[in-house]
């Protein structure tokens, strides 16, 4: 199992859970499992074409997965994934 | 040279070993810019002005409204009643508590055409904006000129901040290659706690202080986020540029070239900003012209014109904010009818 840390602005879509345990061999699998468990989260993470939104950052432990193999990055038990959204603040 | 011995003002800060007398002298000789003076900018400006940063430029395009007073700590009810431009109100407040520094107000929208004149000569740029368009513009300018800048934002009870040290750390385009479009919350939908934005800005002000006194080894090289309501805190490593980053890797600066920049922008939940051309206006004369068409009021800095269901705010450089519509065509036609084409 892998733990995904949900930032507080997105917790309204995960029944207020801060961390969600998911299954999968890659970052992409883990995120698919996450959105299968919490379907409301899907449109906040993915475009209509099913691509990860470019302003949603996904980190495996300390590394941005864009530096690694993106969604194909392999994960192992005990890894931590974090999602970091971009925030504008104010009125935007 | 400033004789600190004669001035008690900074004595407690000079006692702090990280600053000391030398650090205080460096602060006095420093020049910074704060882009956007809302809640974040108020805290940044207040802390850094009190700390003795010698020269501060405050750039803001907006005016004070009653809904700002809950968190925008430099402003008061009189500022809101007068619809005073935030940059002007901020400079007046700062002058009342530190008259020994130079603070310049710039009532303007930061754009590709004015960014060089507004930001050149500064050592650190602090982000108090409310939108990614301006942040990418700052990022392009800062990376191109190897100037550090600090991204800060807050919404709800959540705050986030990042130090961008071009060439050394990730830049904004490394961390967020493109701006959010519609899917995320803003303060107008999710609300905002004043303590969340105050904390984010306090952290950013401390980072600026470290840079200015030369304590670069203490600069944070992570994207820090926290939630003051849920007691959550996360730090993501951002200590190197992302390979292939368009801005800091490939040195492409599309935002500086003004690409993709609309001349008319949505500005808040129910407002449109028009800044199509520079059109210097005499607000007193304009006020006389508009009087037969609705309610009008003006000061040296701003003119307000009400004609149901619209509220038009006009600045001396010809920029206008039209409240009561989100339709650029409606805003443009109101501007053409009452101000000119």
CSV table of N, CA, C and O in Angstrom, one decimal, chain B residues 21-143:
chain,number,residue,atom,x,y,z
B,21,UNK,N,24.2,44.7,13.7
B,21,UNK,CA,24.3,46.1,13.2
B,21,UNK,C,24.6,46.1,11.7
B,21,UNK,O,24.1,46.9,10.9
B,22,UNK,N,25.4,45.1,11.2
B,22,UNK,CA,25.8,45.0,9.8
B,22,UNK,C,24.5,44.7,9.0
B,22,UNK,O,24.3,45.3,7.9
B,23,UNK,N,23.7,43.7,9.5
B,23,UNK,CA,22.5,43.4,8.8
B,23,UNK,C,21.6,44.5,8.7
B,23,UNK,O,20.9,44.8,7.7
B,24,UNK,N,21.5,45.3,9.8
B,24,UNK,CA,20.6,46.4,9.8
B,24,UNK,C,21.0,47.5,8.8
B,24,UNK,O,20.2,48.1,8.1
B,25,UNK,N,22.3,47.7,8.6
B,25,UNK,CA,22.9,48.6,7.6
B,25,UNK,C,22.5,48.1,6.2
B,25,UNK,O,22.2,48.9,5.3
B,26,UNK,N,22.6,46.8,6.0
B,26,UNK,CA,22.3,46.3,4.7
B,26,UNK,C,20.8,46.5,4.4
B,26,UNK,O,20.5,46.8,3.3
B,27,UNK,N,20.0,46.3,5.4
B,27,UNK,CA,18.5,46.5,5.2
B,27,UNK,C,18.3,48.0,4.8
B,27,UNK,O,17.5,48.2,3.8
B,28,UNK,N,18.9,48.9,5.5
B,28,UNK,CA,18.7,50.3,5.2
B,28,UNK,C,19.1,50.6,3.7
B,28,UNK,O,18.6,51.5,3.1
B,29,UNK,N,20.1,49.9,3.2
B,29,UNK,CA,20.6,50.2,1.8
B,29,UNK,C,19.8,49.3,0.8
B,29,UNK,O,20.1,49.4,-0.4
B,30,UNK,N,18.8,48.6,1.2
B,30,UNK,CA,18.1,47.6,0.3
B,30,UNK,C,16.9,48.3,-0.4
B,30,UNK,O,16.3,49.2,0.1
B,31,UNK,N,16.6,47.7,-1.5
B,31,UNK,CA,15.5,48.1,-2.3
B,31,UNK,C,14.6,46.9,-2.7
B,31,UNK,O,15.2,46.0,-3.3
B,32,UNK,N,13.4,46.9,-2.4
B,32,UNK,CA,12.5,45.8,-2.7
B,32,UNK,C,11.2,46.3,-3.4
B,32,UNK,O,10.9,47.5,-3.4
B,33,UNK,N,10.5,45.4,-4.1
B,33,UNK,CA,9.2,45.7,-4.7
B,33,UNK,C,8.2,44.7,-4.1
B,33,UNK,O,8.5,43.5,-4.0
B,34,UNK,N,7.0,45.2,-3.8
B,34,UNK,CA,5.9,44.4,-3.4
B,34,UNK,C,4.8,44.5,-4.5
B,34,UNK,O,4.3,45.6,-4.7
B,35,UNK,N,4.5,43.4,-5.2
B,35,UNK,CA,3.6,43.5,-6.3
B,35,UNK,C,2.2,43.0,-5.7
B,35,UNK,O,2.1,41.8,-5.4
B,36,UNK,N,1.3,43.9,-5.6
B,36,UNK,CA,0.0,43.5,-5.1
B,36,UNK,C,0.0,43.9,-3.6
B,36,UNK,O,0.8,43.3,-2.8
B,37,UNK,N,-0.9,44.7,-3.2
B,37,UNK,CA,-1.0,45.1,-1.8
B,37,UNK,C,-2.4,44.8,-1.2
B,37,UNK,O,-3.1,45.7,-0.8
B,38,UNK,N,-2.7,43.6,-1.2
B,38,UNK,CA,-4.0,43.1,-0.5
B,38,UNK,C,-3.6,42.6,0.9
B,38,UNK,O,-2.9,43.3,1.6
B,39,UNK,N,-4.1,41.4,1.2
B,39,UNK,CA,-3.8,40.9,2.5
B,39,UNK,C,-2.3,40.5,2.7
B,39,UNK,O,-1.6,40.9,3.6
B,40,UNK,N,-1.8,39.8,1.7
B,40,UNK,CA,-0.4,39.4,1.7
B,40,UNK,C,0.5,40.6,1.6
B,40,UNK,O,1.4,40.7,2.5
B,41,UNK,N,0.2,41.5,0.7
B,41,UNK,CA,1.1,42.7,0.5
B,41,UNK,C,1.1,43.6,1.7
B,41,UNK,O,2.1,44.2,2.1
B,42,UNK,N,-0.1,43.7,2.4
B,42,UNK,CA,-0.2,44.5,3.6
B,42,UNK,C,0.8,44.0,4.7
B,42,UNK,O,1.5,44.8,5.3
B,43,UNK,N,0.8,42.7,4.9
B,43,UNK,CA,1.7,42.1,5.9
B,43,UNK,C,3.2,42.2,5.5
B,43,UNK,O,4.0,42.6,6.3
B,44,UNK,N,3.4,41.9,4.2
B,44,UNK,CA,4.8,42.1,3.7
B,44,UNK,C,5.3,43.5,3.9
B,44,UNK,O,6.4,43.7,4.4
B,45,UNK,N,4.5,44.4,3.5
B,45,UNK,CA,4.9,45.9,3.5
B,45,UNK,C,5.1,46.3,4.9
B,45,UNK,O,6.0,47.0,5.3
B,46,UNK,N,4.1,46.0,5.8
B,46,UNK,CA,4.2,46.4,7.2
B,46,UNK,C,5.4,45.8,7.9
B,46,UNK,O,6.2,46.6,8.5
B,47,UNK,N,5.7,44.5,7.7
B,47,UNK,CA,6.8,43.9,8.4
B,47,UNK,C,8.1,44.5,7.9
B,47,UNK,O,9.0,44.8,8.7
B,48,UNK,N,8.3,44.5,6.6
B,48,UNK,CA,9.6,44.9,6.0
B,48,UNK,C,9.8,46.4,6.2
B,48,UNK,O,11.0,46.8,6.3
B,49,UNK,N,8.8,47.2,6.2
B,49,UNK,CA,8.9,48.7,6.4
B,49,UNK,C,9.3,48.9,7.9
B,49,UNK,O,10.2,49.7,8.2
B,50,UNK,N,8.7,48.2,8.8
B,50,UNK,CA,9.0,48.3,10.2
B,50,UNK,C,10.5,47.8,10.5
B,50,UNK,O,11.2,48.3,11.4
B,51,UNK,N,10.8,46.8,9.7
B,51,UNK,CA,12.2,46.2,9.9
B,51,UNK,C,13.3,47.1,9.4
B,51,UNK,O,14.5,46.9,9.6
B,52,UNK,N,12.9,48.1,8.6
B,52,UNK,CA,13.9,49.1,8.1
B,52,UNK,C,14.5,48.9,6.7
B,52,UNK,O,15.6,49.4,6.4
B,53,UNK,N,13.7,48.2,5.9
B,53,UNK,CA,14.2,48.1,4.5
B,53,UNK,C,14.1,49.5,3.9
B,53,UNK,O,13.1,50.2,4.0
B,54,UNK,N,15.2,50.0,3.3
B,54,UNK,CA,15.4,51.4,3.0
B,54,UNK,C,14.5,51.9,1.9
B,54,UNK,O,14.1,53.1,2.0
B,55,UNK,N,14.2,51.1,1.0
B,55,UNK,CA,13.4,51.5,-0.2
B,55,UNK,C,12.4,50.5,-0.6
B,55,UNK,O,12.8,49.3,-0.8
B,56,UNK,N,11.1,50.8,-0.6
B,56,UNK,CA,10.1,49.9,-0.9
B,56,UNK,C,9.2,50.4,-2.0
B,56,UNK,O,8.6,51.6,-1.8
B,57,UNK,N,9.0,49.7,-3.1
B,57,UNK,CA,8.0,50.1,-4.1
B,57,UNK,C,6.7,49.2,-3.9
B,57,UNK,O,6.8,48.0,-3.8
B,58,UNK,N,5.6,49.9,-3.8
B,58,UNK,CA,4.3,49.2,-3.6
B,58,UNK,C,3.5,49.4,-4.9
B,58,UNK,O,3.2,50.5,-5.3
B,59,UNK,N,3.3,48.3,-5.6
B,59,UNK,CA,2.5,48.3,-6.9
B,59,UNK,C,1.2,47.6,-6.7
B,59,UNK,O,1.1,46.5,-6.3
B,60,UNK,N,0.1,48.4,-6.9
B,60,UNK,CA,-1.2,47.7,-6.8
B,60,UNK,C,-2.2,48.4,-7.7
B,60,UNK,O,-2.1,49.7,-7.9
B,61,UNK,N,-3.1,47.7,-8.3
B,61,UNK,CA,-4.0,48.2,-9.3
B,61,UNK,C,-5.4,48.5,-8.8
B,61,UNK,O,-6.2,49.0,-9.5
B,62,UNK,N,-5.6,48.2,-7.5
B,62,UNK,CA,-6.9,48.1,-7.0
B,62,UNK,C,-7.2,49.2,-5.9
B,62,UNK,O,-6.3,50.0,-5.6
B,63,UNK,N,-8.4,49.3,-5.5
B,63,UNK,CA,-8.8,50.3,-4.4
B,63,UNK,C,-9.4,49.6,-3.2
B,63,UNK,O,-9.8,48.5,-3.3
B,64,UNK,N,-9.4,50.3,-2.1
B,64,UNK,CA,-9.8,49.7,-0.8
B,64,UNK,C,-11.3,49.6,-0.8
B,64,UNK,O,-12.0,50.5,-1.1
B,65,UNK,N,-11.8,48.4,-0.4
B,65,UNK,CA,-13.3,48.2,-0.3
B,65,UNK,C,-13.6,47.6,1.1
B,65,UNK,O,-12.7,47.0,1.7
B,66,UNK,N,-14.8,47.7,1.6
B,66,UNK,CA,-15.1,47.3,2.9
B,66,UNK,C,-14.8,45.8,3.1
B,66,UNK,O,-14.3,45.4,4.2
B,67,UNK,N,-14.9,44.9,2.1
B,67,UNK,CA,-14.7,43.5,2.3
B,67,UNK,C,-13.2,43.2,2.5
B,67,UNK,O,-12.8,42.1,2.7
B,68,UNK,N,-12.3,44.2,2.3
B,68,UNK,CA,-10.9,44.0,2.4
B,68,UNK,C,-10.5,44.1,3.9
B,68,UNK,O,-9.4,43.6,4.3
B,69,UNK,N,-11.3,44.8,4.7
B,69,UNK,CA,-10.8,45.2,6.1
B,69,UNK,C,-10.6,44.0,7.0
B,69,UNK,O,-9.8,44.1,8.0
B,70,UNK,N,-11.2,42.9,6.7
B,70,UNK,CA,-11.1,41.7,7.6
B,70,UNK,C,-9.6,41.2,7.6
B,70,UNK,O,-9.2,40.6,8.6
B,71,UNK,N,-8.9,41.4,6.6
B,71,UNK,CA,-7.5,40.9,6.5
B,71,UNK,C,-6.5,41.8,6.0
B,71,UNK,O,-5.3,41.5,6.1
B,72,UNK,N,-6.8,42.9,5.3
B,72,UNK,CA,-5.8,43.7,4.7
B,72,UNK,C,-5.4,44.8,5.7
B,72,UNK,O,-5.9,45.9,5.7
B,73,UNK,N,-4.4,44.4,6.5
B,73,UNK,CA,-4.2,45.1,7.8
B,73,UNK,C,-3.6,46.5,7.6
B,73,UNK,O,-3.6,47.2,8.6
B,74,UNK,N,-3.3,47.0,6.5
B,74,UNK,CA,-2.8,48.3,6.4
B,74,UNK,C,-3.9,49.3,6.2
B,74,UNK,O,-3.7,50.5,6.2
B,75,UNK,N,-5.1,48.9,6.0
B,75,UNK,CA,-6.2,49.8,5.6
B,75,UNK,C,-7.3,49.9,6.7
B,75,UNK,O,-7.4,49.1,7.5
B,76,UNK,N,-8.0,51.1,6.6
B,76,UNK,CA,-9.0,51.3,7.6
B,76,UNK,C,-10.3,51.8,6.9
B,76,UNK,O,-10.4,51.8,5.7
B,77,UNK,N,-11.3,52.0,7.7
B,77,UNK,CA,-12.7,52.4,7.2
B,77,UNK,C,-12.7,53.6,6.4
B,77,UNK,O,-13.4,53.7,5.4
B,78,UNK,N,-11.8,54.6,6.7
B,78,UNK,CA,-11.8,55.8,6.0
B,78,UNK,C,-11.2,55.5,4.5
B,78,UNK,O,-11.8,56.0,3.6
B,79,UNK,N,-10.2,54.7,4.5
B,79,UNK,CA,-9.7,54.3,3.1
B,79,UNK,C,-10.8,53.7,2.3
B,79,UNK,O,-10.9,54.0,1.1
B,80,UNK,N,-11.6,52.8,2.9
B,80,UNK,CA,-12.6,52.1,2.1
B,80,UNK,C,-13.7,53.1,1.7
B,80,UNK,O,-14.2,53.1,0.6
B,81,UNK,N,-14.1,54.0,2.6
B,81,UNK,CA,-15.1,55.0,2.3
B,81,UNK,C,-14.7,55.9,1.2
B,81,UNK,O,-15.5,56.4,0.4
B,82,UNK,N,-13.4,56.2,1.1
B,82,UNK,CA,-12.8,57.1,0.1
B,82,UNK,C,-12.4,56.3,-1.2
B,82,UNK,O,-11.9,56.9,-2.1
B,83,UNK,N,-12.6,55.0,-1.2
B,83,UNK,CA,-12.1,54.1,-2.3
B,83,UNK,C,-10.7,54.4,-2.7
B,83,UNK,O,-10.4,54.6,-3.8
B,84,UNK,N,-9.9,54.6,-1.7
B,84,UNK,CA,-8.5,55.0,-1.9
B,84,UNK,C,-7.7,53.9,-2.6
B,84,UNK,O,-7.9,52.7,-2.2
B,85,UNK,N,-6.9,54.2,-3.6
B,85,UNK,CA,-6.1,53.2,-4.2
B,85,UNK,C,-5.2,52.5,-3.1
B,85,UNK,O,-4.7,53.2,-2.2
B,86,UNK,N,-5.1,51.2,-3.1
B,86,UNK,CA,-4.4,50.5,-2.1
B,86,UNK,C,-2.9,51.0,-1.9
B,86,UNK,O,-2.4,51.1,-0.8
B,87,UNK,N,-2.3,51.2,-3.1
B,87,UNK,CA,-0.9,51.7,-3.0
B,87,UNK,C,-0.7,53.0,-2.2
B,87,UNK,O,0.2,53.2,-1.4
B,88,UNK,N,-1.7,53.9,-2.5
B,88,UNK,CA,-1.6,55.2,-1.8
B,88,UNK,C,-1.9,55.0,-0.3
B,88,UNK,O,-1.2,55.6,0.5
B,89,UNK,N,-3.0,54.3,0.0
B,89,UNK,CA,-3.3,54.1,1.4
B,89,UNK,C,-2.2,53.4,2.2
B,89,UNK,O,-1.9,53.8,3.3
B,90,UNK,N,-1.5,52.4,1.5
B,90,UNK,CA,-0.4,51.7,2.2
B,90,UNK,C,0.7,52.7,2.5
B,90,UNK,O,1.3,52.6,3.6
B,91,UNK,N,1.1,53.5,1.5
B,91,UNK,CA,2.2,54.4,1.7
B,91,UNK,C,1.9,55.4,2.8
B,91,UNK,O,2.8,55.7,3.6
B,92,UNK,N,0.7,55.9,2.9
B,92,UNK,CA,0.3,56.8,4.0
B,92,UNK,C,0.4,56.1,5.3
B,92,UNK,O,0.9,56.7,6.3
B,93,UNK,N,0.0,54.9,5.4
B,93,UNK,CA,0.0,54.2,6.7
B,93,UNK,C,1.5,54.0,7.1
B,93,UNK,O,1.9,54.2,8.3
B,94,UNK,N,2.3,53.6,6.2
B,94,UNK,CA,3.7,53.3,6.5
B,94,UNK,C,4.4,54.5,6.9
B,94,UNK,O,5.2,54.5,7.9
B,95,UNK,N,4.1,55.6,6.2
B,95,UNK,CA,4.8,56.9,6.6
B,95,UNK,C,4.5,57.3,8.0
B,95,UNK,O,5.3,58.0,8.7
B,96,UNK,N,3.3,56.9,8.5
B,96,UNK,CA,3.0,57.2,9.9
B,96,UNK,C,3.8,56.4,10.9
B,96,UNK,O,3.9,56.8,12.1
B,97,UNK,N,4.3,55.2,10.5
B,97,UNK,CA,5.0,54.5,11.5
B,97,UNK,C,6.5,54.4,11.2
B,97,UNK,O,7.3,54.0,12.0
B,98,UNK,N,6.9,54.6,9.9
B,98,UNK,CA,8.3,54.7,9.6
B,98,UNK,C,8.6,55.8,8.6
B,98,UNK,O,8.5,55.5,7.4
B,99,UNK,N,9.0,57.0,9.0
B,99,UNK,CA,9.2,58.1,8.1
B,99,UNK,C,10.7,58.1,7.6
B,99,UNK,O,11.1,59.0,6.9
B,100,UNK,N,11.4,57.1,8.1
B,100,UNK,CA,12.9,57.1,7.8
B,100,UNK,C,13.2,56.3,6.6
B,100,UNK,O,14.4,56.1,6.3
B,101,UNK,N,12.2,55.7,5.9
B,101,UNK,CA,12.5,54.9,4.7
B,101,UNK,C,11.8,55.6,3.6
B,101,UNK,O,10.9,56.4,3.8
B,102,UNK,N,12.1,55.1,2.4
B,102,UNK,CA,11.4,55.7,1.2
B,102,UNK,C,10.5,54.6,0.7
B,102,UNK,O,10.8,53.5,0.4
B,103,UNK,N,9.2,55.0,0.6
B,103,UNK,CA,8.2,54.1,0.1
B,103,UNK,C,7.5,54.8,-1.1
B,103,UNK,O,6.9,55.9,-0.9
B,104,UNK,N,7.5,54.1,-2.2
B,104,UNK,CA,6.9,54.7,-3.4
B,104,UNK,C,5.6,53.9,-3.8
B,104,UNK,O,5.6,52.7,-4.0
B,105,UNK,N,4.5,54.7,-3.9
B,105,UNK,CA,3.3,54.0,-4.4
B,105,UNK,C,3.2,54.0,-5.9
B,105,UNK,O,3.6,55.0,-6.6
B,106,UNK,N,2.8,52.9,-6.5
B,106,UNK,CA,2.5,52.9,-8.0
B,106,UNK,C,1.1,52.3,-8.2
B,106,UNK,O,0.9,51.1,-8.0
B,107,UNK,N,0.2,53.1,-8.5
B,107,UNK,CA,-1.2,52.7,-8.8
B,107,UNK,C,-1.2,52.2,-10.2
B,107,UNK,O,-1.3,52.9,-11.1
B,108,UNK,N,-0.9,50.9,-10.4
B,108,UNK,CA,-0.8,50.3,-11.7
B,108,UNK,C,-1.0,48.8,-11.7
B,108,UNK,O,-0.7,48.2,-10.7
B,109,UNK,N,-1.3,48.3,-12.9
B,109,UNK,CA,-1.4,46.9,-13.1
B,109,UNK,C,0.0,46.6,-13.7
B,109,UNK,O,0.5,47.2,-14.6
B,110,UNK,N,0.7,45.6,-13.1
B,110,UNK,CA,2.0,45.2,-13.6
B,110,UNK,C,1.8,44.5,-15.0
B,110,UNK,O,1.1,43.5,-15.0
B,111,UNK,N,2.5,45.1,-16.0
B,111,UNK,CA,2.3,44.5,-17.3
B,111,UNK,C,3.7,44.4,-18.0
B,111,UNK,O,4.6,45.0,-17.5
B,112,UNK,N,3.7,43.7,-19.1
B,112,UNK,CA,5.0,43.6,-19.8
B,112,UNK,C,5.6,45.0,-20.2
B,112,UNK,O,6.8,45.2,-20.3
B,113,UNK,N,4.7,46.0,-20.5
B,113,UNK,CA,5.2,47.2,-20.9
B,113,UNK,C,5.7,48.1,-19.8
B,113,UNK,O,6.5,49.0,-20.0
B,114,UNK,N,5.3,47.9,-18.5
B,114,UNK,CA,5.8,48.7,-17.4
B,114,UNK,C,6.7,48.0,-16.4
B,114,UNK,O,7.2,48.6,-15.5
B,115,UNK,N,6.9,46.7,-16.7
B,115,UNK,CA,7.6,45.9,-15.6
B,115,UNK,C,9.0,46.3,-15.4
B,115,UNK,O,9.5,46.3,-14.3
B,116,UNK,N,9.7,46.7,-16.5
B,116,UNK,CA,11.1,47.1,-16.4
B,116,UNK,C,11.2,48.3,-15.5
B,116,UNK,O,12.0,48.4,-14.5
B,117,UNK,N,10.4,49.3,-15.8
B,117,UNK,CA,10.5,50.6,-15.0
B,117,UNK,C,10.0,50.4,-13.6
B,117,UNK,O,10.6,51.0,-12.7
B,118,UNK,N,9.1,49.5,-13.4
B,118,UNK,CA,8.6,49.3,-12.0
B,118,UNK,C,9.5,48.4,-11.1
B,118,UNK,O,9.5,48.6,-9.9
B,119,UNK,N,10.2,47.5,-11.8
B,119,UNK,CA,10.9,46.5,-10.9
B,119,UNK,C,12.4,46.7,-11.0
B,119,UNK,O,13.2,46.1,-10.2
B,120,UNK,N,13.0,47.4,-12.0
B,120,UNK,CA,14.4,47.4,-12.2
B,120,UNK,C,15.0,48.2,-11.0
B,120,UNK,O,14.4,49.1,-10.4
B,121,UNK,N,16.2,47.7,-10.6
B,121,UNK,CA,16.9,48.3,-9.5
B,121,UNK,C,16.5,47.7,-8.1
B,121,UNK,O,17.0,48.2,-7.1
B,122,UNK,N,15.6,46.8,-8.1
B,122,UNK,CA,15.2,46.2,-6.8
B,122,UNK,C,16.0,44.9,-6.6
B,122,UNK,O,16.5,44.3,-7.6
B,123,UNK,N,16.2,44.5,-5.4
B,123,UNK,CA,17.0,43.3,-5.1
B,123,UNK,C,16.1,42.1,-4.8
B,123,UNK,O,16.6,41.0,-5.0
B,124,UNK,N,14.9,42.3,-4.4
B,124,UNK,CA,14.0,41.1,-4.2
B,124,UNK,C,12.6,41.6,-4.6
B,124,UNK,O,12.2,42.7,-4.3
B,125,UNK,N,11.9,40.7,-5.2
B,125,UNK,CA,10.5,41.0,-5.6
B,125,UNK,C,9.6,40.1,-4.7
B,125,UNK,O,9.8,38.9,-4.7
B,126,UNK,N,8.6,40.7,-4.1
B,126,UNK,CA,7.7,39.9,-3.3
B,126,UNK,C,6.3,39.9,-3.9
B,126,UNK,O,5.8,41.0,-4.3
B,127,UNK,N,5.7,38.7,-3.9
B,127,UNK,CA,4.5,38.5,-4.6
B,127,UNK,C,3.3,38.7,-3.6
B,127,UNK,O,3.2,37.9,-2.7
B,128,UNK,N,2.5,39.7,-3.9
B,128,UNK,CA,1.3,39.8,-3.1
B,128,UNK,C,0.1,39.8,-4.0
B,128,UNK,O,-1.0,40.4,-3.7
B,129,UNK,N,0.3,39.2,-5.2
B,129,UNK,CA,-0.8,39.3,-6.2
B,129,UNK,C,-1.9,38.2,-5.9
B,129,UNK,O,-1.7,37.4,-5.1
B,130,UNK,N,-2.9,38.3,-6.8
B,130,UNK,CA,-4.0,37.3,-6.6
B,130,UNK,C,-4.2,36.5,-7.9
B,130,UNK,O,-5.2,35.9,-8.1
B,131,UNK,N,-3.2,36.5,-8.8
B,131,UNK,CA,-3.4,35.8,-10.0
B,131,UNK,C,-2.1,35.2,-10.6
B,131,UNK,O,-1.0,35.8,-10.3
B,132,UNK,N,-2.2,34.2,-11.4
B,132,UNK,CA,-1.0,33.5,-11.9
B,132,UNK,C,-0.5,34.3,-13.1
B,132,UNK,O,0.7,34.2,-13.4
B,133,UNK,N,-1.3,35.0,-13.8
B,133,UNK,CA,-0.8,35.7,-15.0
B,133,UNK,C,0.3,36.7,-14.6
B,133,UNK,O,1.4,36.7,-15.2
B,134,UNK,N,0.0,37.4,-13.5
B,134,UNK,CA,1.1,38.4,-13.0
B,134,UNK,C,2.3,37.6,-12.4
B,134,UNK,O,3.4,38.0,-12.6
B,135,UNK,N,2.0,36.5,-11.8
B,135,UNK,CA,3.1,35.8,-11.2
B,135,UNK,C,4.1,35.2,-12.3
B,135,UNK,O,5.3,35.2,-12.1
B,136,UNK,N,3.5,34.7,-13.4
B,136,UNK,CA,4.4,34.2,-14.5
B,136,UNK,C,5.1,35.4,-15.1
B,136,UNK,O,6.3,35.2,-15.5
B,137,UNK,N,4.5,36.5,-15.1
B,137,UNK,CA,5.2,37.7,-15.6
B,137,UNK,C,6.4,38.1,-14.7
B,137,UNK,O,7.5,38.3,-15.2
B,138,UNK,N,6.2,38.1,-13.4
B,138,UNK,CA,7.2,38.3,-12.4
B,138,UNK,C,8.3,37.3,-12.6
B,138,UNK,O,9.5,37.6,-12.6
B,139,UNK,N,7.9,36.0,-12.7
B,139,UNK,CA,8.9,34.9,-12.8
B,139,UNK,C,9.8,35.1,-14.0
B,139,UNK,O,11.0,34.9,-13.9
B,140,UNK,N,9.2,35.4,-15.2
B,140,UNK,CA,10.0,35.7,-16.4
B,140,UNK,C,11.0,36.8,-16.2
B,140,UNK,O,12.2,36.7,-16.5
B,141,UNK,N,10.5,37.9,-15.6
B,141,UNK,CA,11.4,39.0,-15.4
B,141,UNK,C,12.5,38.7,-14.4
B,141,UNK,O,13.7,39.0,-14.6
B,142,UNK,N,12.1,38.0,-13.3
B,142,UNK,CA,13.1,37.7,-12.3
B,142,UNK,C,14.2,36.7,-12.8
B,142,UNK,O,15.4,36.8,-12.5
B,143,UNK,N,13.7,35.6,-13.5
B,143,UNK,CA,14.6,34.6,-14.0
B,143,UNK,C,15.6,35.3,-15.0
B,143,UNK,O,16.8,35.1,-15.0
